[in-house]
PDB file of C-alpha atoms in Angstrom:
ATOM      1  CA  MET O  23      21.660  23.929   3.207  1.00  0.00           C
ATOM      2  CA  LEU O  24      21.300  20.936   0.913  1.00  0.00           C
ATOM      3  CA  LYS O  25      22.059  18.593   3.836  1.00  0.00           C
ATOM      4  CA  ARG O  26      19.251  20.176   5.869  1.00  0.00           C
ATOM      5  CA  ILE O  27      16.781  19.785   3.027  1.00  0.00           C
ATOM      6  CA  LEU O  28      17.777  16.153   2.524  1.00  0.00           C
ATOM      7  CA  PHE O  29      17.458  15.504   6.269  1.00  0.00           C
ATOM      8  CA  LEU O  30      13.977  17.033   6.352  1.00  0.00           C
ATOM      9  CA  LEU O  31      12.865  15.035   3.322  1.00  0.00           C
ATOM     10  CA  LEU O  32      14.184  11.805   4.786  1.00  0.00           C
ATOM     11  CA  ALA O  33      12.830  12.517   8.276  1.00  0.00           C
ATOM     12  CA  LEU O  34       9.372  13.585   7.108  1.00  0.00           C
ATOM     13  CA  PRO O  35       7.974  10.026   7.098  1.00  0.00           C
ATOM     14  CA  LEU O  36       9.175   9.637  10.682  1.00  0.00           C
ATOM     15  CA  PHE O  37       7.167  12.670  11.737  1.00  0.00           C
ATOM     16  CA  ALA O  38       4.120  11.470   9.795  1.00  0.00           C
ATOM     17  CA  TYR O  39       4.179   8.234  11.811  1.00  0.00           C
ATOM     18  CA  ALA O  40       4.992   9.760  15.175  1.00  0.00           C
ATOM     19  CA  SER O  41       3.678   7.691  18.039  1.00  0.00           C
ATOM     20  CA  PRO O  42       0.346   8.925  19.280  1.00  0.00           C
ATOM     21  CA  SER O  43       0.202   9.473  22.971  1.00  0.00           C
ATOM     22  CA  PHE O  44      -2.542   8.634  25.374  1.00  0.00           C
ATOM     23  CA  SER O  45      -2.849   8.248  29.090  1.00  0.00           C
ATOM     24  CA  LEU O  46      -5.566   5.944  30.389  1.00  0.00           C
ATOM     25  CA  ILE O  47      -6.172   5.068  34.040  1.00  0.00           C
ATOM     26  CA  ASP O  48      -7.679   1.642  34.617  1.00  0.00           C
ATOM     27  CA  LEU O  49     -10.118   0.581  37.337  1.00  0.00           C
ATOM     28  CA  GLN O  50      -7.199  -0.385  39.612  1.00  0.00           C
ATOM     29  CA  GLY O  51      -5.675   3.095  39.310  1.00  0.00           C
ATOM     30  CA  LYS O  52      -2.796   2.073  37.013  1.00  0.00           C
ATOM     31  CA  THR O  53      -1.854   4.498  34.235  1.00  0.00           C
ATOM     32  CA  HIS O  54      -1.356   3.087  30.738  1.00  0.00           C
ATOM     33  CA  THR O  55       0.592   4.902  28.020  1.00  0.00           C
ATOM     34  CA  LEU O  56       2.225   3.688  24.839  1.00  0.00           C
ATOM     35  CA  ALA O  57       5.605   4.624  26.298  1.00  0.00           C
ATOM     36  CA  ALA O  58       4.936   2.471  29.371  1.00  0.00           C
ATOM     37  CA  HIS O  59       4.238  -0.519  27.119  1.00  0.00           C
ATOM     38  CA  GLN O  60       7.079   0.095  24.668  1.00  0.00           C
ATOM     39  CA  GLY O  61       8.332  -3.160  23.190  1.00  0.00           C
ATOM     40  CA  LYS O  62       4.861  -4.733  23.336  1.00  0.00           C
ATOM     41  CA  TRP O  63       1.912  -4.652  21.001  1.00  0.00           C
ATOM     42  CA  VAL O  64      -0.956  -2.573  22.403  1.00  0.00           C
ATOM     43  CA  LEU O  65      -4.602  -3.090  21.498  1.00  0.00           C
ATOM     44  CA  VAL O  66      -7.030  -0.394  22.650  1.00  0.00           C
ATOM     45  CA  ASN O  67     -10.594  -1.651  22.408  1.00  0.00           C
ATOM     46  CA  LEU O  68     -13.333   0.982  22.696  1.00  0.00           C
ATOM     47  CA  TRP O  69     -16.594  -0.504  23.924  1.00  0.00           C
ATOM     48  CA  ALA O  70     -19.800   0.364  25.735  1.00  0.00           C
ATOM     49  CA  THR O  71     -21.911  -1.486  28.264  1.00  0.00           C
ATOM     50  CA  TRP O  72     -24.988  -1.115  26.010  1.00  0.00           C
ATOM     51  CA  CYS O  73     -23.159  -2.402  22.892  1.00  0.00           C
ATOM     52  CA  VAL O  74     -24.024  -6.075  22.294  1.00  0.00           C
ATOM     53  CA  PRO O  75     -21.292  -6.633  19.646  1.00  0.00           C
ATOM     54  CA  CYS O  76     -18.756  -5.061  22.045  1.00  0.00           C
ATOM     55  CA  LEU O  77     -19.649  -7.506  24.786  1.00  0.00           C
ATOM     56  CA  ALA O  78     -19.632 -10.417  22.335  1.00  0.00           C
ATOM     57  CA  GLU O  79     -16.009  -9.811  21.296  1.00  0.00           C
ATOM     58  CA  MET O  80     -14.631  -9.435  24.831  1.00  0.00           C
ATOM     59  CA  PRO O  81     -14.177 -13.179  25.546  1.00  0.00           C
ATOM     60  CA  GLU O  82     -11.946 -13.474  22.446  1.00  0.00           C
ATOM     61  CA  LEU O  83      -9.939 -10.444  23.535  1.00  0.00           C
ATOM     62  CA  GLU O  84      -9.595 -11.983  26.995  1.00  0.00           C
ATOM     63  CA  ALA O  85      -8.328 -15.282  25.564  1.00  0.00           C
ATOM     64  CA  LEU O  86      -5.876 -13.433  23.339  1.00  0.00           C
ATOM     65  CA  SER O  87      -4.680 -11.291  26.231  1.00  0.00           C
ATOM     66  CA  LYS O  88      -3.988 -14.378  28.333  1.00  0.00           C
ATOM     67  CA  SER O  89      -2.204 -16.205  25.516  1.00  0.00           C
ATOM     68  CA  ARG O  90       0.340 -13.523  24.569  1.00  0.00           C
ATOM     69  CA  ASN O  91       2.923 -11.918  26.833  1.00  0.00           C
ATOM     70  CA  ASP O  92       3.901  -9.508  24.048  1.00  0.00           C
ATOM     71  CA  LEU O  93       0.411  -7.943  23.803  1.00  0.00           C
ATOM     72  CA  VAL O  94      -1.365  -5.535  26.133  1.00  0.00           C
ATOM     73  CA  VAL O  95      -5.136  -5.292  25.700  1.00  0.00           C
ATOM     74  CA  LEU O  96      -6.796  -2.185  27.139  1.00  0.00           C
ATOM     75  CA  GLY O  97     -10.589  -1.984  27.245  1.00  0.00           C
ATOM     76  CA  LEU O  98     -11.903   1.581  27.207  1.00  0.00           C
ATOM     77  CA  ALA O  99     -15.580   1.767  28.200  1.00  0.00           C
ATOM     78  CA  VAL O 100     -16.855   4.927  26.533  1.00  0.00           C
ATOM     79  CA  ASP O 101     -20.381   5.291  27.833  1.00  0.00           C
ATOM     80  CA  GLY O 102     -19.667   7.343  30.941  1.00  0.00           C
ATOM     81  CA  GLN O 103     -20.899   4.703  33.377  1.00  0.00           C
ATOM     82  CA  ASN O 104     -19.515   4.829  36.881  1.00  0.00           C
ATOM     83  CA  PRO O 105     -16.446   2.653  37.443  1.00  0.00           C
ATOM     84  CA  ARG O 106     -18.333   0.207  39.657  1.00  0.00           C
ATOM     85  CA  ARG O 107     -20.868  -0.573  36.938  1.00  0.00           C
ATOM     86  CA  VAL O 108     -18.103  -0.952  34.337  1.00  0.00           C
ATOM     87  CA  ALA O 109     -16.233  -3.309  36.679  1.00  0.00           C
ATOM     88  CA  GLN O 110     -19.408  -5.386  37.110  1.00  0.00           C
ATOM     89  CA  PHE O 111     -19.701  -5.796  33.328  1.00  0.00           C
ATOM     90  CA  ALA O 112     -16.053  -6.840  33.065  1.00  0.00           C
ATOM     91  CA  GLU O 113     -16.393  -9.312  35.932  1.00  0.00           C
ATOM     92  CA  LYS O 114     -19.553 -10.806  34.436  1.00  0.00           C
ATOM     93  CA  LEU O 115     -17.594 -11.505  31.232  1.00  0.00           C
ATOM     94  CA  HIS O 116     -14.540 -12.774  33.174  1.00  0.00           C
ATOM     95  CA  VAL O 117     -12.352 -10.025  31.701  1.00  0.00           C
ATOM     96  CA  THR O 118      -9.011  -9.628  33.445  1.00  0.00           C
ATOM     97  CA  TYR O 119      -7.229  -7.264  31.052  1.00  0.00           C
ATOM     98  CA  PRO O 120      -7.140  -3.604  32.159  1.00  0.00           C
ATOM     99  CA  ILE O 121     -10.486  -1.812  31.873  1.00  0.00           C
ATOM    100  CA  ILE O 122     -10.824   1.965  31.796  1.00  0.00           C
ATOM    101  CA  ALA O 123     -14.120   3.636  32.763  1.00  0.00           C
ATOM    102  CA  GLY O 124     -14.245   6.492  30.277  1.00  0.00           C
ATOM    103  CA  ASP O 125     -16.674   8.592  28.298  1.00  0.00           C
ATOM    104  CA  ASP O 126     -17.099  10.130  24.839  1.00  0.00           C
ATOM    105  CA  GLU O 127     -14.613  12.873  25.672  1.00  0.00           C
ATOM    106  CA  LEU O 128     -11.871  10.377  26.539  1.00  0.00           C
ATOM    107  CA  ALA O 129     -12.711   8.303  23.449  1.00  0.00           C
ATOM    108  CA  LYS O 130     -12.425  11.303  21.075  1.00  0.00           C
ATOM    109  CA  GLN O 131      -8.638  11.037  21.010  1.00  0.00           C
ATOM    110  CA  PHE O 132      -9.039   7.707  19.166  1.00  0.00           C
ATOM    111  CA  LYS O 133     -11.550   9.170  16.675  1.00  0.00           C
ATOM    112  CA  PRO O 134     -14.068   6.320  16.730  1.00  0.00           C
ATOM    113  CA  ARG O 135     -17.028   6.431  14.368  1.00  0.00           C
ATOM    114  CA  GLY O 136     -18.875   3.663  16.188  1.00  0.00           C
ATOM    115  CA  TYR O 137     -18.465   0.851  18.652  1.00  0.00           C
ATOM    116  CA  PRO O 138     -16.704  -1.409  19.043  1.00  0.00           C
ATOM    117  CA  THR O 139     -13.521   0.096  17.619  1.00  0.00           C
ATOM    118  CA  SER O 140     -10.113  -1.485  18.087  1.00  0.00           C
ATOM    119  CA  ILE O 141      -6.754   0.202  17.501  1.00  0.00           C
ATOM    120  CA  LEU O 142      -3.578  -1.873  17.335  1.00  0.00           C
ATOM    121  CA  TYR O 143      -0.180  -0.281  17.930  1.00  0.00           C
ATOM    122  CA  ASP O 144       3.054  -2.048  17.071  1.00  0.00           C
ATOM    123  CA  ARG O 145       5.973  -2.512  19.446  1.00  0.00           C
ATOM    124  CA  SER O 146       7.314   0.952  18.638  1.00  0.00           C
ATOM    125  CA  GLY O 147       3.963   2.674  19.250  1.00  0.00           C
ATOM    126  CA  LYS O 148       3.008   3.152  15.604  1.00  0.00           C
ATOM    127  CA  GLN O 149      -0.688   2.729  14.845  1.00  0.00           C
ATOM    128  CA  LEU O 150      -0.894  -0.381  12.694  1.00  0.00           C
ATOM    129  CA  LEU O 151      -4.590  -1.177  12.454  1.00  0.00           C
ATOM    130  CA  VAL O 152      -7.963   0.424  13.139  1.00  0.00           C
ATOM    131  CA  LYS O 153     -10.959  -1.885  13.025  1.00  0.00           C
ATOM    132  CA  GLU O 154     -14.480  -0.540  13.338  1.00  0.00           C
ATOM    133  CA  GLY O 155     -16.918  -3.242  14.315  1.00  0.00           C
ATOM    134  CA  VAL O 156     -16.250  -6.596  15.899  1.00  0.00           C
ATOM    135  CA  ILE O 157     -12.641  -7.741  15.705  1.00  0.00           C
ATOM    136  CA  THR O 158     -11.680 -11.391  15.942  1.00  0.00           C
ATOM    137  CA  ARG O 159      -8.716 -13.019  17.579  1.00  0.00           C
ATOM    138  CA  LYS O 160      -7.606 -14.271  14.150  1.00  0.00           C
ATOM    139  CA  GLU O 161      -7.603 -10.728  12.697  1.00  0.00           C
ATOM    140  CA  ILE O 162      -5.401  -9.525  15.540  1.00  0.00           C
ATOM    141  CA  GLU O 163      -3.057 -12.511  15.347  1.00  0.00           C
ATOM    142  CA  ASP O 164      -2.730 -12.030  11.580  1.00  0.00           C
ATOM    143  CA  ALA O 165      -1.787  -8.373  12.151  1.00  0.00           C
ATOM    144  CA  LEU O 166       0.803  -9.383  14.754  1.00  0.00           C
ATOM    145  CA  ARG O 167       2.690 -11.481  12.175  1.00  0.00           C
TER     146      ARG O 167
END
């Protein structure tokens, strides 16, 4: 009995930091989950086509995405626009990281309070950072250290 209690007390922090799960399908039809990207950092960036600060931070996210093989950047458009329109926005900004055409319902799982919102997961899938508002490449690189 005492062993069980000790196990539960020691394991409790593990359950508190259980990896969140999500399944996002990008504009090319590829499914992205934390499990699929295990061993890499994952940055989910929630943005909207009408959000000027969101669009302003995308070139930095693109540069970061291209510079690091150990980081996956996923851009989740939350405004419910059709995929073609979302793709046009991404192309206009020369974004090559995976873009997901979503809506408020899909975004709810990340609990954003505004846009842009960025969530960084470590290599094991643990949520490491939530940034509401514009995030910079430096902030992300500092968190990756």
